[in-house]
Coordinates of C-alpha atoms and ligand atoms in Angstrom, one line a residue:
M1 CA 0.0 0.0 0.0
N2 CA 1.3 3.4 -1.0
M3 CA 1.7 5.5 2.2
L4 CA 0.9 8.7 0.4
F5 CA -2.4 7.4 -0.6
H6 CA -5.2 9.1 1.4
H7 CA -7.3 6.5 3.2
H8 CA -11.0 6.7 2.3
S9 CA -12.4 3.4 3.3
I10 CA -11.5 1.1 6.2
E11 CA -10.1 -1.4 3.7
S12 CA -7.3 1.0 2.8
L13 CA -5.9 1.2 6.4
A14 CA -2.2 0.2 5.9
F15 CA -0.9 -2.0 8.6
D16 CA 2.8 -2.4 9.4
N17 CA 3.0 -4.7 12.4
R18 CA 6.4 -4.2 13.8
F19 CA 5.7 -5.6 17.3
T20 CA 4.6 -9.0 16.0
R21 CA 7.3 -9.0 13.3
E22 CA 10.2 -8.4 15.6
L23 CA 9.3 -10.1 18.8
P24 CA 8.7 -13.7 19.6
A25 CA 5.1 -15.1 19.6
D26 CA 3.6 -17.8 21.8
P27 CA 3.8 -20.8 19.6
Q28 CA 0.5 -22.1 20.9
T29 CA -2.4 -20.6 18.9
D30 CA -5.5 -22.0 20.5
N31 CA -7.4 -19.6 22.7
L32 CA -7.0 -21.4 26.0
R33 CA -6.0 -19.8 29.3
R34 CA -2.4 -20.5 30.2
Q35 CA 1.0 -19.3 31.4
V36 CA 3.0 -18.1 28.4
H37 CA 6.7 -18.4 28.6
G38 CA 9.4 -17.2 26.2
A39 CA 7.1 -14.9 24.3
C40 CA 5.8 -11.3 24.3
Y41 CA 2.3 -12.1 23.0
S42 CA -0.2 -14.7 21.8
R43 CA -2.1 -14.5 18.6
V44 CA -5.8 -14.5 19.2
M45 CA -8.9 -13.5 17.2
P46 CA -11.7 -11.2 18.6
T47 CA -15.0 -12.9 19.3
R48 CA -17.9 -12.2 16.9
V49 CA -20.9 -10.4 18.4
A50 CA -24.5 -10.4 17.5
A51 CA -25.7 -6.9 16.8
P52 CA -23.1 -4.1 17.1
R53 CA -24.1 -0.5 17.2
L54 CA -21.9 2.6 17.2
V55 CA -22.3 4.7 20.3
A56 CA -19.7 7.4 19.5
F57 CA -16.5 7.9 17.8
S58 CA -13.7 10.5 18.1
R59 CA -13.3 12.5 15.0
E60 CA -9.8 13.6 16.0
V61 CA -8.6 10.0 16.5
G62 CA -10.2 9.1 13.2
E63 CA -8.1 11.8 11.7
L64 CA -4.9 10.3 13.2
L65 CA -5.8 7.2 11.2
D66 CA -6.7 9.2 8.1
L67 CA -10.3 8.1 8.5
T68 CA -13.0 10.6 7.5
D69 CA -16.2 11.1 9.5
A70 CA -18.2 9.3 6.7
T71 CA -15.9 6.3 7.1
C72 CA -16.3 6.2 10.8
L73 CA -20.1 6.3 10.4
S74 CA -20.1 3.4 7.9
P75 CA -21.4 0.0 8.8
D76 CA -18.0 -1.4 8.0
F77 CA -16.3 0.7 10.6
T78 CA -18.7 -0.7 13.3
E79 CA -18.0 -4.3 12.1
V80 CA -14.2 -3.8 12.2
F81 CA -14.0 -1.9 15.5
V82 CA -16.3 -4.3 17.4
G83 CA -14.1 -7.1 16.2
N84 CA -16.5 -8.8 13.8
K85 CA -14.3 -8.2 10.8
V86 CA -10.6 -8.7 10.7
L87 CA -8.9 -6.8 7.9
P88 CA -6.1 -8.1 5.7
G89 CA -2.9 -6.8 7.3
M90 CA -4.1 -7.0 10.8
D91 CA -2.3 -9.5 13.1
P92 CA -4.5 -9.7 16.2
M93 CA -2.8 -10.6 19.5
A94 CA -2.8 -10.2 23.2
M95 CA 0.3 -9.1 25.1
C96 CA 1.9 -11.0 28.0
Y97 CA 2.6 -8.9 31.1
G98 CA 2.6 -9.2 34.8
G99 CA 2.3 -6.6 37.5
H100 CA 2.4 -5.5 41.1
Q101 CA -1.2 -5.0 42.2
F102 CA -1.9 -3.0 45.4
G103 CA 1.8 -3.5 46.4
S104 CA 2.2 -7.2 45.8
W105 CA 3.5 -9.2 42.8
A106 CA 0.6 -10.8 41.0
G107 CA 2.5 -12.9 38.4
Q108 CA 1.2 -13.2 34.9
L109 CA -1.8 -10.9 34.0
G110 CA -1.6 -9.9 30.4
D111 CA -4.2 -8.6 28.0
G112 CA -7.2 -10.5 29.4
R113 CA -9.7 -8.5 27.5
A114 CA -7.6 -6.4 25.1
I115 CA -6.7 -7.5 21.6
N116 CA -4.2 -5.5 19.6
L117 CA -5.3 -5.5 16.0
G118 CA -2.2 -4.1 14.4
E119 CA -0.1 -0.9 13.8
I120 CA -1.0 1.8 11.3
V121 CA 1.5 4.2 9.9
N122 CA -0.5 7.3 9.0
N123 CA 0.0 9.9 6.3
S124 CA 2.2 11.9 8.7
K125 CA 4.4 8.8 9.2
E126 CA 3.1 8.4 12.8
R127 CA 2.8 4.9 14.1
W128 CA -0.4 4.0 15.9
T129 CA -1.4 0.7 17.5
L130 CA -5.1 -0.2 17.4
Q131 CA -6.5 -2.2 20.3
L132 CA -10.0 -3.5 21.1
K133 CA -11.0 -3.7 24.8
G134 CA -13.8 -6.1 25.6
A135 CA -13.6 -8.1 22.3
G136 CA -13.6 -11.5 24.0
P137 CA -11.3 -13.9 25.9
T138 CA -7.6 -14.4 25.3
P139 CA -5.0 -16.8 26.8
Y140 CA -4.6 -14.1 29.5
S141 CA -8.2 -13.9 30.6
R142 CA -7.6 -16.1 33.7
R143 CA -11.1 -16.6 35.4
A144 CA -12.8 -13.7 33.7
D145 CA -14.8 -13.4 30.5
G146 CA -12.7 -11.0 28.3
L147 CA -15.7 -8.7 28.0
A148 CA -16.5 -5.1 29.0
V149 CA -19.8 -3.4 29.8
L150 CA -21.2 -0.2 28.3
R151 CA -20.9 1.8 31.5
S152 CA -17.1 1.3 31.8
S153 CA -16.6 1.6 28.1
I154 CA -18.2 5.0 28.0
R155 CA -16.2 6.1 30.9
E156 CA -13.0 5.0 29.2
F157 CA -13.9 6.5 25.8
L158 CA -14.9 9.9 27.2
C159 CA -12.1 10.2 29.7
S160 CA -9.4 9.3 27.2
E161 CA -10.5 12.1 24.9
A162 CA -11.1 14.5 27.8
M163 CA -7.6 14.0 29.0
F164 CA -6.2 14.5 25.6
H165 CA -8.0 17.8 25.1
L166 CA -6.8 18.9 28.6
G167 CA -3.2 18.4 27.3
I168 CA -2.5 15.4 29.4
P169 CA -0.5 12.4 28.0
T170 CA -3.0 9.6 27.4
T171 CA -3.9 6.7 25.2
R172 CA -6.7 7.7 22.9
A173 CA -10.1 6.2 22.1
L174 CA -11.4 5.9 18.6
S175 CA -14.8 4.4 19.2
V176 CA -17.3 2.8 21.6
I177 CA -19.6 0.2 20.1
T178 CA -22.3 -1.8 21.9
T179 CA -22.3 -5.5 21.1
G180 CA -26.0 -6.3 21.3
E181 CA -25.1 -8.9 23.9
L182 CA -25.5 -8.9 27.7
V183 CA -22.6 -9.3 30.1
E184 CA -23.1 -10.3 33.7
R185 CA -21.4 -8.2 36.3
D186 CA -21.6 -8.1 40.1
M187 CA -20.9 -4.4 40.4
F188 CA -20.4 -4.3 44.1
Y189 CA -19.1 -7.8 44.6
D190 CA -22.1 -8.4 46.9
G191 CA -23.6 -11.4 45.3
H192 CA -26.2 -9.5 43.2
P193 CA -25.0 -9.9 39.6
K194 CA -26.9 -8.0 36.9
D195 CA -26.9 -8.3 33.1
E196 CA -25.5 -5.2 31.4
P197 CA -25.1 -4.2 27.8
G198 CA -21.7 -5.3 26.4
A199 CA -19.4 -2.9 24.6
V200 CA -16.1 -2.6 22.9
V201 CA -13.8 0.4 22.9
C202 CA -11.1 0.8 20.3
R203 CA -8.1 2.3 22.0
V204 CA -5.2 3.9 20.0
S205 CA -1.7 4.6 21.2
P206 CA 1.9 4.6 19.9
S207 CA 2.5 1.7 22.2
F208 CA 0.5 -0.2 24.9
L209 CA 3.6 -1.5 26.7
R210 CA 3.4 -1.3 30.4
F211 CA 5.9 -1.6 33.2
G212 CA 4.5 -5.1 33.7
N213 CA 5.6 -6.3 30.2
F214 CA 9.2 -5.9 31.4
E215 CA 8.5 -7.2 34.9
I216 CA 7.1 -10.5 33.8
L217 CA 10.2 -11.3 31.8
A218 CA 12.5 -10.4 34.7
A219 CA 10.4 -12.3 37.2
R220 CA 10.8 -15.4 35.0
G221 CA 14.5 -14.9 34.5
E222 CA 14.0 -14.6 30.7
T223 CA 16.8 -12.1 30.5
A224 CA 17.6 -12.4 26.8
L225 CA 14.0 -11.8 25.9
L226 CA 13.9 -8.9 28.4
Q227 CA 16.8 -7.3 26.6
Q228 CA 15.1 -7.9 23.2
L229 CA 12.0 -6.2 24.4
V230 CA 13.9 -3.2 25.9
D231 CA 16.0 -2.8 22.8
Y232 CA 12.8 -3.0 20.7
T233 CA 11.1 -0.3 22.8
I234 CA 14.2 2.0 22.7
R235 CA 14.5 1.6 18.9
T236 CA 10.8 2.1 18.3
D237 CA 9.7 4.7 20.8
F238 CA 12.9 6.3 22.2
P239 CA 15.2 6.5 19.1
E240 CA 16.6 9.8 20.3
L241 CA 18.4 8.0 23.2
G242 CA 20.8 6.3 20.8
S243 CA 21.4 2.6 20.1
P244 CA 20.7 0.2 22.9
S245 CA 23.5 -0.4 25.5
P246 CA 23.7 -0.4 29.3
A247 CA 24.3 3.4 29.2
T248 CA 21.2 3.8 27.0
Y249 CA 19.2 1.7 29.4
N250 CA 20.0 4.1 32.2
K251 CA 19.0 7.1 30.0
W252 CA 15.8 5.3 29.1
F253 CA 14.9 4.6 32.7
A254 CA 15.6 8.2 33.7
E255 CA 13.4 9.4 30.8
I256 CA 10.6 7.1 32.0
C257 CA 11.0 8.6 35.5
R258 CA 10.6 12.1 34.0
T259 CA 7.6 11.3 31.8
T260 CA 5.9 9.5 34.6
A261 CA 6.4 12.5 37.0
A262 CA 5.1 14.9 34.3
M263 CA 2.0 12.8 33.8
I264 CA 1.2 12.7 37.5
I265 CA 1.7 16.5 37.8
H266 CA -0.9 16.9 35.2
W267 CA -3.2 14.6 37.1
M268 CA -2.7 16.7 40.2
R269 CA -3.3 19.9 38.2
V270 CA -6.8 18.9 37.1
G271 CA -7.8 16.7 40.1
F272 CA -7.7 13.4 38.3
V273 CA -7.4 10.2 40.4
H274 CA -6.5 7.1 38.4
G275 CA -7.7 4.7 41.0
V276 CA -5.7 1.6 40.1
M277 CA -2.0 2.5 39.7
N278 CA -0.8 -1.0 39.6
T279 CA 2.4 -1.5 37.6
D280 CA 0.4 -3.3 34.8
N281 CA -1.5 0.0 34.4
M282 CA 1.6 2.2 34.0
S283 CA 2.5 3.0 30.4
I284 CA 6.2 2.9 29.4
L285 CA 5.5 6.1 27.5
G286 CA 4.1 8.0 30.5
L287 CA 0.6 8.0 29.1
T288 CA -2.5 7.7 31.3
I289 CA -3.7 4.2 30.5
D290 CA -6.5 1.8 31.6
Y291 CA -9.4 4.0 32.7
G292 CA -11.2 1.9 35.3
P293 CA -12.5 3.2 38.6
Y294 CA -10.9 6.6 38.1
G295 CA -12.5 9.8 39.4
W296 CA -12.3 13.6 39.5
L297 CA -11.9 15.5 42.7
E298 CA -15.0 17.5 43.3
D299 CA -14.4 18.7 46.8
F300 CA -10.7 18.9 47.3
S301 CA -10.0 15.9 49.6
P302 CA -6.4 14.9 49.2
D303 CA -7.1 11.4 50.6
W304 CA -10.0 10.7 48.3
T305 CA -10.1 7.6 46.1
P306 CA -13.0 6.7 43.8
N307 CA -12.0 3.0 44.0
T308 CA -14.2 1.2 46.6
T309 CA -11.7 -1.7 46.5
D310 CA -9.1 0.7 47.8
A311 CA -11.3 2.5 50.3
H312 CA -9.6 1.0 53.3
G313 CA -5.9 1.4 52.4
R314 CA -6.3 4.5 50.1
R315 CA -3.1 3.5 48.4
Y316 CA -4.2 5.2 45.2
S317 CA -5.7 8.3 46.7
F318 CA -5.2 11.7 45.1
N319 CA -2.3 12.8 47.2
N320 CA -0.6 9.4 47.1
Q321 CA -0.2 9.3 43.4
P322 CA 3.2 10.9 43.2
H323 CA 4.6 8.5 45.8
I324 CA 3.0 5.5 44.0
G325 CA 4.5 6.6 40.7
Q326 CA 7.9 6.4 42.3
W327 CA 7.2 3.0 43.9
N328 CA 6.1 1.7 40.5
L329 CA 9.2 3.0 38.9
L330 CA 11.3 1.2 41.5
Q331 CA 9.6 -2.1 40.4
L332 CA 10.6 -1.2 36.8
A333 CA 14.1 -0.5 37.9
N334 CA 14.3 -3.9 39.6
A335 CA 13.1 -5.5 36.4
I336 CA 15.7 -3.9 34.1
Y337 CA 18.5 -4.2 36.7
P338 CA 19.8 -7.5 35.1
L339 CA 20.5 -5.5 31.9
V340 CA 22.2 -2.6 33.6
G341 CA 24.2 -4.5 36.3
R342 CA 24.6 -1.5 38.5
V343 CA 22.2 -0.1 41.1
E344 CA 23.6 3.5 41.3
P345 CA 22.4 4.9 38.0
L346 CA 18.9 3.5 38.6
Q347 CA 18.9 4.8 42.2
E348 CA 20.0 8.2 40.9
A349 CA 17.1 8.4 38.4
L350 CA 14.7 7.4 41.2
T351 CA 16.1 10.2 43.4
E352 CA 15.9 12.7 40.6
Y353 CA 12.2 11.8 40.3
N354 CA 11.7 13.6 43.6
E355 CA 13.3 16.8 42.3
V356 CA 11.6 16.6 38.9
F357 CA 8.3 16.1 40.6
L358 CA 8.8 18.9 43.1
N359 CA 10.0 21.4 40.5
G360 CA 7.2 20.5 38.2
W361 CA 4.6 20.6 41.0
N362 CA 5.8 24.1 42.0
L363 CA 5.6 25.4 38.5
M364 CA 2.3 23.8 38.0
M365 CA 0.8 25.3 41.2
A366 CA 2.4 28.7 40.4
G367 CA 0.6 28.4 37.0
K368 CA -2.7 27.6 38.6
L369 CA -2.3 30.7 40.7
G370 CA -1.5 32.8 37.7
F371 CA 2.2 33.5 38.5
T372 CA 4.5 33.6 35.5
S373 CA 7.3 31.9 37.5
F374 CA 7.7 30.1 40.9
E375 CA 9.4 32.4 43.4
K376 CA 10.5 30.2 46.3
S377 CA 10.6 32.9 48.9
T378 CA 7.0 33.7 48.7
D379 CA 5.3 30.9 46.7
D380 CA 6.3 28.0 48.8
T381 CA 4.2 29.2 51.7
I382 CA 1.3 30.4 49.5
I383 CA 1.0 27.0 47.9
K384 CA 1.5 25.0 51.1
E385 CA -1.2 27.1 52.9
L386 CA -3.7 26.8 50.1
V387 CA -3.5 23.0 49.9
E388 CA -4.1 23.0 53.7
I389 CA -7.0 25.4 53.5
L390 CA -8.9 23.8 50.6
P391 CA -9.7 20.6 52.4
L392 CA -10.9 22.3 55.6
I393 CA -14.4 22.5 54.2
E394 CA -16.1 21.1 51.2
T395 CA -14.6 23.1 48.3
D396 CA -15.0 22.4 44.6
M397 CA -11.5 22.4 43.2
T398 CA -12.4 23.1 39.6
I399 CA -14.7 26.0 40.4
F400 CA -12.4 27.5 43.0
F401 CA -9.5 28.0 40.6
R402 CA -11.7 29.4 37.8
K403 CA -13.3 31.9 40.3
L404 CA -10.0 32.8 41.8
A405 CA -9.0 34.0 38.3
T406 CA -11.8 36.5 38.3
L407 CA -10.6 38.4 41.4
P408 CA -8.7 41.5 40.5
T409 CA -5.2 41.7 42.1
S410 CA -6.2 45.1 43.5
L411 CA -9.1 43.7 45.5
Q412 CA -8.8 44.7 49.2
V413 CA -9.7 41.9 51.6
A414 CA -9.7 42.0 55.3
A415 CA -9.9 39.0 57.6
T416 CA -13.3 40.1 59.0
D417 CA -14.9 40.6 55.6
P418 CA -17.2 38.1 54.0
L419 CA -15.5 36.0 51.3
P420 CA -15.3 37.7 47.9
K421 CA -18.6 36.8 46.2
P422 CA -17.3 34.9 43.2
L423 CA -15.6 32.3 45.4
L424 CA -18.9 31.4 47.1
D425 CA -19.8 29.3 44.1
A426 CA -17.1 26.9 45.0
Y427 CA -18.5 25.8 48.3
Y428 CA -20.9 22.8 48.8
Q429 CA -22.2 23.6 52.3
P430 CA -22.6 27.4 53.0
E431 CA -23.0 26.6 56.8
Q432 CA -19.4 25.5 56.8
L433 CA -18.3 29.1 56.0
T434 CA -17.6 30.0 59.6
E435 CA -16.0 33.2 60.8
K436 CA -12.9 31.3 61.5
Y437 CA -12.7 29.7 58.1
T438 CA -13.5 33.0 56.3
A439 CA -10.8 34.8 58.2
T440 CA -8.3 32.1 57.3
M441 CA -9.2 32.1 53.6
N442 CA -9.2 36.0 53.5
R443 CA -5.8 36.1 55.1
W444 CA -4.5 33.7 52.4
L445 CA -6.2 35.8 49.7
K446 CA -4.6 39.0 50.9
T447 CA -1.1 37.4 50.6
Y448 CA -2.0 35.8 47.3
L449 CA -3.4 38.9 45.7
S450 CA -0.4 41.0 46.7
R451 CA 2.0 38.4 45.3
A452 CA -0.1 38.3 42.1
Q453 CA 0.0 42.1 42.0
K454 CA 3.8 42.0 42.1
D455 CA 4.1 39.4 39.4
K456 CA 6.1 40.2 36.3
G457 CA 3.3 39.0 34.0
S458 CA 0.7 41.3 32.6
K459 CA -2.4 41.9 34.9
Q460 CA -4.7 41.8 31.9
E461 CA -3.5 38.5 30.9
R462 CA -3.5 36.9 34.3
R463 CA -7.0 35.6 34.0
Q464 CA -6.4 34.1 30.6
R465 CA -3.2 32.5 31.8
M466 CA -5.0 30.9 34.7
N467 CA -7.8 29.8 32.5
R468 CA -5.4 28.0 30.3
T469 CA -4.2 25.9 33.3
N470 CA -7.4 25.5 35.2
P471 CA -10.1 23.8 33.2
K472 CA -13.6 25.0 33.4
Y473 CA -15.0 21.6 32.3
V474 CA -13.9 18.2 33.5
L475 CA -15.6 14.9 33.2
R476 CA -17.3 15.2 36.6
N477 CA -18.2 11.8 37.9
Y478 CA -21.9 12.5 37.9
L479 CA -21.8 13.8 34.3
A480 CA -20.3 10.5 33.0
Q481 CA -23.0 8.7 35.0
L482 CA -25.8 10.7 33.4
A483 CA -24.5 9.9 30.0
I484 CA -24.3 6.2 31.0
D485 CA -27.9 6.1 32.3
K486 CA -29.2 7.5 29.0
A487 CA -27.0 5.3 26.9
E488 CA -28.2 2.2 28.8
A489 CA -31.6 3.2 27.7
G490 CA -30.5 3.5 24.1
D491 CA -30.0 7.2 23.9
Y492 CA -26.4 8.1 23.0
A493 CA -26.8 11.8 22.6
L494 CA -25.3 12.9 25.9
V495 CA -22.1 10.9 25.2
G496 CA -21.7 12.9 22.0
E497 CA -22.5 16.1 23.8
L498 CA -20.0 15.5 26.6
L499 CA -17.3 14.6 24.0
D500 CA -18.0 17.8 22.3
L501 CA -18.0 19.9 25.5
L502 CA -14.7 18.3 26.6
R503 CA -13.0 19.2 23.4
N504 CA -12.6 22.7 24.7
P505 CA -12.3 22.3 28.5
Y506 CA -10.6 25.7 29.1
D507 CA -13.1 27.7 27.2
E508 CA -16.1 29.4 28.8
Q509 CA -18.7 27.9 26.5
P510 CA -21.6 30.0 28.0
K511 CA -24.3 27.8 26.6
K512 CA -22.8 24.8 28.5
E513 CA -22.5 26.5 31.9
H514 CA -24.7 23.8 33.5
F515 CA -22.0 21.2 32.9
A516 CA -19.6 23.3 35.0
A517 CA -21.9 23.2 38.0
K518 CA -20.8 21.4 41.2
R519 CA -21.9 17.9 41.9
P520 CA -25.7 17.9 42.7
E521 CA -26.7 16.4 46.1
W522 CA -28.3 13.3 44.5
A523 CA -24.9 12.3 43.2
R524 CA -23.2 12.6 46.6
N525 CA -23.4 8.9 47.4
R526 CA -24.7 7.4 44.2
A527 CA -22.8 4.4 42.8
G528 CA -20.8 5.5 39.7
C529 CA -20.7 9.1 41.0
S530 CA -18.7 8.8 44.1
M531 CA -17.9 5.2 44.4
L532 CA -16.7 2.9 41.7
S533 CA -15.6 -0.7 41.8
C534 CA -13.2 -2.5 39.5
S535 CA -16.1 -4.6 38.1
S536 CA -16.3 -3.4 34.6
Ligands
AMP1 P1 -7.1 -3.9 35.6 O1 -6.3 -3.6 36.8 O2 -8.5 -3.6 35.7 O3 -6.5 -3.1 34.4 O4 -7.0 -5.4 35.1 C1 -6.0 -6.3 35.7 C2 -5.9 -7.5 34.8 O5 -7.2 -8.2 34.8 C3 -5.5 -7.3 33.4 O6 -4.7 -8.4 33.0 C4 -6.8 -7.4 32.6 O7 -6.6 -7.8 31.3 C5 -7.6 -8.4 33.4 N1 -9.0 -8.3 33.3 C6 -9.8 -7.3 33.8 N2 -11.1 -7.5 33.5 C7 -11.2 -8.6 32.7 C8 -12.2 -9.4 32.1 N3 -13.5 -9.0 32.2 N4 -11.8 -10.4 31.4 C9 -10.6 -10.8 31.3 N5 -9.6 -10.2 31.9 C10 -9.8 -9.1 32.6
MG2 MG1 -5.1 -2.9 33.3

């Protein structure tokens, strides 16, 4: 296929499957669950489904694959991206990986419900892997069914694209398609299973490799294959680091430390909580991957986690994410140690993670506050105090920062004043605004505004700068749930509307104001809004 040819139909997608061409396959080709040794993947076909129907597609991801809207709306598209039709040139397979789950080594996990269809090189010479999630069992499905339900598929689809438009590194989502079949799930693990509509998401990423792909080979002592996979990854996704050697492995690890830190800083900026930061859910490219029981901070509670499975330990709570990122990197360091042979460079990169994170966090917070740079002598305290004050009472993080941007730096505030009016929108329970709280917040505001007043940046542009860092629209947990409720009743319009809204998360979008409102009371304790399980 001529690469310069503009794709018009699905049939003209040009596959170039480097991963399966260069890395060893599991010789066994039947679709039976097993431990897979000496291989990076197992070939497996998606399972056919009865009555697929397109719920939504992302135009921008279609464009990455040189697919037009018309093609994405064609019946062929639905057949292909639900897994009913395998195109010539595809080489479907599931990857073998392991992982540390909730702090313990879990052995082989692998793509239990993900099937990689193949790699596309688009007209801009970018390489994209296409992956179906929920398209049936694979050799890695263990005791589960390989399927996914509509609710979690909509959550993954919308959040991947929302994150992209927020400027956060992430895997992408091309489409979500219902299968016309039912899938049984016990959402709360309480012995009350329910039939739910099944769905398949097509995910798109330069690579789906996780820390766990490397860990499983190290754990099994398959060092030659480990080196082959690392060399492959460096040549494919990190060519700028030079040809593979122990020195390059160290540079590679240091780079993964930096991209992981950068990703988590973005999460902290927008109030995203991943929910299951197991090492099998950590992308080697520093992309947000595997949207499961994730959530968005509504009130700013640093120890909040959306994942009910983690409610006790809170290992993956908002504030713990930076630390867990480093813990996961340590597991990756252990895995590649046999190739490097020395602890010091790996240790150094892990230590540097702290610095990179702290510098990035300071810059990010300074940006949220509208400062053009981080000035340690003043800003350290301003930031530290703010993250102590925000959790004191129920405060909507997203609204708070947008409203803060509206306050003029010349505003005079005294401790005994009521809070500046615009900020009142950010609070969930007005009765919590005690005199003591108000005085504390006003004192902080006074210091903050005078610092903002002295900032080098232009006063006129302060609000715009802040609004480019502080989104107005995020995928609030209850919004996703509203779209799911409607979709389960066959109405997909809200999925499309939210996708469209979240294309421009930093814009005011006056007609869409209601989507920026704080969580309504009904959603406070509703399943799917405040609590999520891994059952998906
Ligand atoms: P997670 O932490 O949700 O990303 O998943 C952990 C592991 O469980 C991965 O290996 C998944 O492929 C696998 N898994 C999760 N759900 C299913 C399912 N319904 N069928 C098969 N495998 C699954
Ligand atoms: Mg996973």
